[in-house]
């Protein structure tokens, strides 16, 4: 009865427009109070204890740092230089600018751990460039929003950090390595419909008339941006620093490049950068801590075990259950952001993962692929929201283009489902 009330209160508050974090925390606190109505303080001392416990985890220190990295590289001019270098390589022609947008978004995924920050950095450069070349604004916004979704798969990734905190046996380095091949495959899968749609609908008619940047000059200007993922990921692999320390190194590297090499960041800009990244980090971490109260109420009320038994005894079998979970998460992903999906559903799904002996790292990649799809699936679509704002178009105008890209990335998720080694081979080779 109390467990049912917990979910009713949570859903009612969400439908009433209460922020996701507050809905999780208040519903959990109400359930704890009702369950402990006979005790002093109604057991509410568990609320601050679990609020702190949800936040007091070392890997979470990396989240504000990687969010800050995204903001720094957004303003440093690195994206523009990477775009020019990519154009110098692939040249001009129908479909080439969408290809460049996706490739640059994938590369920036090796620097920042935030999809919306990636969409802002790439969109700020590419949407205007694609508009000058004759691409419709709705198509440009669709390409950038979809491309930025590869950010949470290609390490470093905020989503993987949150997942590692929730799931024992899934370390951050192992998840980072596991996301690399699926992330690259997702980017390649997006390139196919982007180029095909460009040529089918004869977009970018003016692209061939625009100048091609000189190769060696573009390479010299892009070299500092090209070195960033090598420093971050190579340093972690070499054992020079942990993923959390790598985030701090990336912050100082980005500031050095922006302030002293490209000189696009000035001291007066630091306050704005710190404020924006601080606000976004605070939102993420408050949701994480409030979800700790919700998770505690789920475990103490005995909700998880009955749900697990009902699912595994449903007669669907292992693959039927997996298909059901994917369908559920696809539906939920249209309305909730990725961090919220992890915080709400991972505690419920973890016993099912353990029952079927699924590899937690592989399941984390599947779940993150689903979250990546949700980042450009209307109506929420946080990445698409950012790119549409830059392109000054309504999200409804992107549906005719986004559908093809969703289908392409969905096929990648199916491939990882059928061939788990696509996610597990690299961590195994690296010894994680």
XYZ file of N, CA, C and O in Angstrom, residues 107-228:
488
model
N 34.299 13.993 -31.802
C 35.626 14.313 -31.267
C 35.511 15.101 -29.968
O 36.240 14.840 -29.006
N 34.596 16.052 -29.920
C 34.396 16.814 -28.685
C 33.849 15.932 -27.571
O 33.981 16.274 -26.396
N 33.229 14.794 -27.949
C 32.793 13.843 -26.936
C 33.949 13.291 -26.133
O 33.760 12.832 -25.003
N 35.161 13.346 -26.684
C 36.351 12.913 -25.963
C 36.926 13.981 -25.074
O 37.979 13.787 -24.468
N 36.244 15.126 -24.978
C 36.708 16.230 -24.137
C 35.690 16.540 -23.048
O 36.013 16.651 -21.870
N 34.430 16.666 -23.448
C 33.364 17.041 -22.520
C 32.472 15.845 -22.241
O 32.318 14.961 -23.081
N 31.836 15.826 -21.067
C 30.951 14.720 -20.724
C 29.491 15.074 -20.792
O 28.644 14.343 -20.299
N 29.152 16.213 -21.414
C 27.776 16.704 -21.405
C 27.241 16.869 -22.813
O 27.816 17.607 -23.626
N 26.129 16.195 -23.132
C 25.511 16.299 -24.451
C 25.039 17.697 -24.789
O 25.343 18.211 -25.884
N 24.287 18.382 -23.910
C 23.850 19.750 -24.219
C 25.011 20.711 -24.452
O 24.940 21.582 -25.327
N 26.113 20.560 -23.688
C 27.285 21.415 -23.906
C 27.888 21.149 -25.274
O 28.317 22.079 -25.979
N 27.920 19.890 -25.683
C 28.418 19.523 -27.010
C 27.530 20.136 -28.088
O 28.018 20.700 -29.080
N 26.208 20.043 -27.910
C 25.273 20.609 -28.883
C 25.459 22.116 -29.017
O 25.382 22.671 -30.120
N 25.722 22.781 -27.882
C 25.931 24.230 -27.917
C 27.221 24.579 -28.643
O 27.260 25.521 -29.458
N 28.303 23.834 -28.358
C 29.593 24.129 -28.979
C 29.560 23.882 -30.483
O 29.997 24.728 -31.278
N 29.040 22.718 -30.892
C 28.993 22.377 -32.317
C 27.935 23.212 -33.035
O 28.168 23.725 -34.134
N 26.774 23.366 -32.412
C 25.693 24.120 -33.035
C 26.043 25.578 -33.258
O 25.654 26.171 -34.274
N 26.799 26.157 -32.305
C 27.182 27.559 -32.452
C 28.009 27.826 -33.691
O 27.997 28.923 -34.237
N 28.740 26.804 -34.128
C 29.583 26.944 -35.326
C 28.876 26.389 -36.559
O 28.796 27.049 -37.604
N 28.333 25.173 -36.454
C 27.893 24.441 -37.635
C 26.537 24.896 -38.168
O 26.305 24.856 -39.379
N 25.625 25.293 -37.308
C 24.285 25.653 -37.793
C 24.361 26.880 -38.702
O 23.724 26.925 -39.762
N 25.157 27.871 -38.313
C 25.326 29.060 -39.165
C 26.035 28.682 -40.467
O 25.659 29.157 -41.554
N 27.056 27.820 -40.370
C 27.789 27.413 -41.577
C 26.884 26.630 -42.527
O 26.921 26.833 -43.751
N 26.064 25.751 -41.987
C 25.156 24.965 -42.831
C 24.075 25.852 -43.433
O 23.635 25.635 -44.571
N 23.649 26.867 -42.714
C 22.656 27.804 -43.240
C 23.227 28.563 -44.441
O 22.542 28.736 -45.461
N 24.481 29.002 -44.327
C 25.121 29.724 -45.445
C 25.272 28.821 -46.666
O 25.276 29.297 -47.811
N 25.409 27.521 -46.430
C 25.596 26.573 -47.537
C 24.269 26.120 -48.141
O 24.263 25.375 -49.121
N 23.131 26.529 -47.557
C 21.835 26.208 -48.137
C 21.090 25.060 -47.493
O 20.124 24.547 -48.077
N 21.506 24.640 -46.308
C 20.777 23.583 -45.588
C 19.630 24.198 -44.793
O 19.807 25.245 -44.163
N 18.456 23.565 -44.766
C 17.349 24.080 -43.957
C 17.730 24.079 -42.476
O 18.418 23.176 -41.993
N 17.259 25.084 -41.746
C 17.608 25.212 -40.324
C 17.124 24.016 -39.521
O 17.806 23.559 -38.592
N 15.958 23.467 -39.872
C 15.422 22.324 -39.128
C 16.309 21.090 -39.310
O 16.515 20.311 -38.367
N 16.854 20.911 -40.511
C 17.749 19.778 -40.766
C 19.062 19.967 -40.006
O 19.584 19.011 -39.391
N 19.601 21.175 -40.028
C 20.851 21.450 -39.314
C 20.693 21.192 -37.827
O 21.566 20.585 -37.187
N 19.569 21.634 -37.252
C 19.312 21.413 -35.829
C 19.191 19.915 -35.526
O 19.671 19.444 -34.484
N 18.574 19.170 -36.417
C 18.424 17.725 -36.229
C 19.775 17.023 -36.216
O 20.039 16.166 -35.364
N 20.644 17.392 -37.173
C 21.963 16.762 -37.268
C 22.788 17.052 -36.021
O 23.396 16.147 -35.427
N 22.805 18.314 -35.583
C 23.611 18.697 -34.419
C 23.068 18.044 -33.144
O 23.826 17.522 -32.318
N 21.744 18.051 -32.973
C 21.144 17.438 -31.789
C 21.427 15.953 -31.704
O 21.731 15.421 -30.629
N 21.356 15.259 -32.851
C 21.639 13.822 -32.872
C 23.124 13.553 -32.660
O 23.509 12.645 -31.908
N 23.970 14.347 -33.313
C 25.418 14.136 -33.198
C 25.901 14.327 -31.768
O 26.772 13.585 -31.291
N 25.345 15.297 -31.065
C 25.763 15.568 -29.691
C 25.415 14.424 -28.745
O 26.001 14.300 -27.670
N 24.460 13.568 -29.144
C 24.080 12.435 -28.295
C 25.197 11.409 -28.186
O 25.206 10.607 -27.243
N 26.151 11.410 -29.123
C 27.285 10.478 -29.013
C 28.197 10.856 -27.857
O 29.030 10.046 -27.428
N 28.034 12.066 -27.325
C 28.903 12.567 -26.261
C 28.874 11.683 -25.025
O 29.896 11.472 -24.374
N 27.676 11.170 -24.659
C 27.583 10.397 -23.415
C 28.052 8.957 -23.595
O 28.154 8.220 -22.615
N 28.357 8.571 -24.825
C 28.909 7.242 -25.078
C 30.422 7.276 -25.192
O 31.112 6.393 -24.685
N 30.944 8.291 -25.858
C 32.383 8.419 -26.047
C 32.974 9.034 -24.784
O 32.559 10.115 -24.366
N 33.933 8.372 -24.139
C 34.463 8.885 -22.866
C 35.210 10.195 -23.053
O 35.785 10.422 -24.113
N 35.169 11.041 -21.995
C 34.541 10.884 -20.679
C 33.035 11.140 -20.754
O 32.576 11.888 -21.611
N 32.274 10.531 -19.839
C 30.815 10.594 -19.894
C 30.235 10.764 -18.494
O 30.518 9.953 -17.607
N 29.426 11.811 -18.308
C 28.749 12.025 -17.032
C 27.802 10.863 -16.734
O 27.682 10.408 -15.588
N 27.122 10.361 -17.777
C 26.174 9.264 -17.582
C 26.875 8.021 -17.044
O 26.366 7.347 -16.133
N 28.044 7.697 -17.577
C 28.778 6.524 -17.094
C 29.230 6.716 -15.646
O 29.279 5.758 -14.865
N 29.588 7.940 -15.284
C 30.009 8.211 -13.901
C 28.850 7.963 -12.939
O 29.008 7.316 -11.901
N 27.665 8.460 -13.286
C 26.482 8.247 -12.444
C 26.169 6.755 -12.344
O 25.887 6.230 -11.263
N 26.234 6.045 -13.463
C 25.940 4.611 -13.474
C 26.929 3.849 -12.598
O 26.540 2.927 -11.863
N 28.204 4.222 -12.646
C 29.220 3.502 -11.855
C 28.977 3.665 -10.363
O 29.294 2.762 -9.578
N 28.418 4.806 -9.963
C 28.109 5.043 -8.547
C 26.967 4.137 -8.091
O 26.936 3.673 -6.951
N 26.028 3.850 -9.001
C 24.838 3.082 -8.647
C 25.038 1.577 -8.732
O 24.310 0.812 -8.095
N 26.015 1.134 -9.522
C 26.147 -0.302 -9.821
C 27.513 -0.820 -9.372
O 28.538 -0.429 -9.942
N 27.548 -1.696 -8.377
C 28.824 -2.317 -8.002
C 29.311 -3.240 -9.114
O 28.539 -3.917 -9.766
N 30.613 -3.227 -9.334
C 31.175 -4.083 -10.379
C 31.299 -3.407 -11.719
O 31.771 -4.026 -12.675
N 30.874 -2.139 -11.821
C 31.007 -1.385 -13.077
C 31.871 -0.161 -12.790
O 31.367 0.876 -12.353
N 33.168 -0.286 -13.012
C 34.080 0.818 -12.716
C 34.028 1.873 -13.819
O 33.655 1.575 -14.959
N 34.432 3.078 -13.463
C 34.434 4.167 -14.452
C 35.368 3.864 -15.625
O 34.968 4.016 -16.788
N 36.628 3.423 -15.397
C 37.489 3.112 -16.549
C 36.910 2.036 -17.468
O 37.010 2.140 -18.694
N 36.301 0.993 -16.872
C 35.718 -0.072 -17.692
C 34.563 0.454 -18.533
O 34.427 0.108 -19.718
N 33.725 1.302 -17.943
C 32.592 1.873 -18.675
C 33.074 2.814 -19.769
O 32.525 2.817 -20.880
N 34.095 3.617 -19.463
C 34.645 4.523 -20.477
C 35.150 3.719 -21.672
O 34.898 4.073 -22.831
N 35.891 2.629 -21.406
C 36.404 1.807 -22.506
C 35.267 1.123 -23.256
O 35.296 1.028 -24.493
N 34.251 0.658 -22.531
C 33.133 -0.052 -23.159
C 32.319 0.853 -24.067
O 31.724 0.389 -25.046
N 32.270 2.142 -23.769
C 31.478 3.061 -24.577
C 32.141 3.507 -25.865
O 31.474 4.067 -26.745
N 33.449 3.247 -26.003
C 34.183 3.794 -27.137
C 33.687 3.242 -28.479
O 33.321 4.003 -29.387
N 33.678 1.912 -28.643
C 33.288 1.318 -29.928
C 31.814 1.591 -30.240
O 31.490 2.034 -31.357
N 30.865 1.365 -29.297
C 29.473 1.728 -29.598
C 29.300 3.210 -29.912
O 28.477 3.578 -30.758
N 30.079 4.074 -29.246
C 29.976 5.512 -29.517
C 30.407 5.861 -30.928
O 29.757 6.649 -31.618
N 31.515 5.257 -31.374
C 31.989 5.492 -32.742
C 30.992 4.921 -33.749
O 30.688 5.559 -34.772
N 30.467 3.720 -33.464
C 29.467 3.124 -34.356
C 28.216 4.000 -34.447
O 27.628 4.147 -35.530
N 27.807 4.575 -33.315
C 26.635 5.457 -33.318
C 26.882 6.678 -34.197
O 26.002 7.093 -34.969
N 28.081 7.251 -34.108
C 28.408 8.398 -34.946
C 28.415 8.042 -36.427
O 27.873 8.775 -37.267
N 29.022 6.902 -36.764
C 29.043 6.454 -38.163
C 27.635 6.174 -38.673
O 27.306 6.472 -39.833
N 26.803 5.618 -37.787
C 25.418 5.330 -38.182
C 24.643 6.609 -38.468
O 23.759 6.630 -39.343
N 24.948 7.685 -37.761
C 24.268 8.964 -38.002
C 24.718 9.604 -39.316
O 23.947 10.313 -39.970
N 25.960 9.365 -39.687
C 26.491 9.969 -40.913
C 25.718 9.471 -42.136
O 25.445 10.247 -43.069
N 25.337 8.202 -42.136
C 24.672 7.608 -43.304
C 23.380 8.337 -43.662
O 23.226 8.825 -44.797
N 22.390 8.471 -42.744
C 21.165 9.184 -43.132
C 21.397 10.677 -43.348
O 20.714 11.289 -44.174
N 22.366 11.274 -42.618
C 22.615 12.711 -42.784
C 23.089 13.025 -44.197
O 22.590 13.952 -44.851
N 24.041 12.238 -44.698
C 24.554 12.455 -46.056
C 23.502 12.068 -47.087
O 23.292 12.776 -48.088
N 22.818 10.948 -46.859
C 21.799 10.473 -47.814
C 20.657 11.477 -47.941
O 20.229 11.807 -49.072
N 20.162 11.993 -46.823
C 19.072 12.973 -46.872
C 19.520 14.261 -47.559
O 18.753 14.882 -48.302
N 20.763 14.659 -47.301
C 21.280 15.881 -47.943
C 21.258 15.750 -49.462
O 20.849 16.674 -50.176
N 21.688 14.611 -49.952
C 21.766 14.423 -51.407
C 20.401 14.136 -52.024
O 20.113 14.596 -53.130
N 19.568 13.408 -51.275
C 18.234 13.094 -51.807
C 17.407 14.359 -51.980
O 16.697 14.526 -52.992
N 17.477 15.267 -51.009
C 16.670 16.493 -51.049
C 17.447 17.684 -51.614
O 16.987 18.823 -51.500
N 18.638 17.388 -52.169
C 19.450 18.427 -52.824
C 19.688 19.625 -51.907
O 19.530 20.785 -52.304
N 20.073 19.322 -50.677
C 20.425 20.390 -49.738
C 21.878 20.794 -49.956
O 22.662 20.086 -50.564
N 22.222 21.931 -49.403
C 23.600 22.405 -49.470
C 24.047 22.744 -50.867
O 25.212 22.514 -51.232
N 23.140 23.339 -51.658
C 23.475 23.651 -53.048
C 24.620 24.659 -53.142
O 25.366 24.675 -54.135
N 24.765 25.510 -52.123
C 25.806 26.539 -52.158
C 27.124 26.070 -51.570
O 28.109 26.810 -51.583
N 27.139 24.837 -51.030
C 28.339 24.390 -50.309
C 29.565 24.334 -51.202
O 30.664 24.712 -50.796
N 29.379 23.878 -52.441
C 30.531 23.735 -53.346
C 31.127 25.076 -53.738
O 32.283 25.138 -54.194
N 30.371 26.160 -53.553
C 30.873 27.492 -53.926
C 31.703 28.124 -52.816
O 32.354 29.142 -53.036
N 31.659 27.544 -51.605
C 32.399 28.119 -50.480
C 33.847 27.653 -50.514
O 34.148 26.557 -50.992
N 34.774 28.478 -50.000
C 36.196 28.107 -50.069
C 36.531 26.939 -49.143
O 35.921 26.768 -48.084
N 37.507 26.144 -49.557
C 38.004 25.042 -48.731
C 39.206 25.528 -47.936
O 40.170 26.025 -48.512
N 39.175 25.375 -46.595
C 40.301 25.867 -45.790
C 41.599 25.152 -46.154
O 41.588 23.951 -46.455
N 42.730 25.856 -46.107
C 44.017 25.200 -46.390
C 44.344 24.164 -45.313
O 44.162 24.424 -44.117
N 44.841 23.013 -45.742
C 45.011 21.882 -44.827
C 46.016 22.170 -43.713
O 45.715 22.014 -42.529
N 47.229 22.600 -44.065
C 48.286 22.724 -43.056
C 47.991 23.852 -42.072
O 48.268 23.714 -40.862
N 47.431 24.943 -42.546
C 47.063 26.022 -41.631
C 45.974 25.557 -40.668
O 46.021 25.836 -39.464
N 44.980 24.823 -41.185
C 43.900 24.312 -40.335
C 44.429 23.325 -39.306
O 43.992 23.317 -38.152
N 45.388 22.493 -39.722
C 45.975 21.529 -38.792
C 46.709 22.239 -37.664
O 46.570 21.862 -36.489
N 47.486 23.273 -38.000
C 48.221 24.010 -36.960
C 47.264 24.638 -35.958
O 47.509 24.630 -34.750
N 46.148 25.193 -36.456
C 45.199 25.849 -35.558
C 44.405 24.844 -34.716
O 43.976 25.157 -33.606
N 44.220 23.636 -35.247
C 43.391 22.636 -34.548
C 44.194 21.736 -33.626
O 43.601 20.960 -32.862
N 45.514 21.828 -33.650
C 46.341 20.848 -32.953
C 46.093 20.842 -31.448
O 46.135 19.788 -30.795
N 45.793 22.014 -30.855
C 45.551 22.057 -29.407
C 44.248 21.349 -29.054
O 44.163 20.680 -28.023
N 43.254 21.486 -29.900
C 42.009 20.754 -29.668
C 42.180 19.264 -29.905
O 41.629 18.433 -29.163
N 42.984 18.896 -30.931
C 43.221 17.489 -31.222
C 43.978 16.802 -30.090
O 43.818 15.597 -29.859
N 44.788 17.571 -29.372
C 45.594 16.984 -28.301
C 44.787 16.729 -27.031
O 45.212 15.936 -26.184
N 43.635 17.401 -26.883
C 42.880 17.306 -25.621
C 42.425 15.887 -25.284
O 42.683 15.399 -24.176
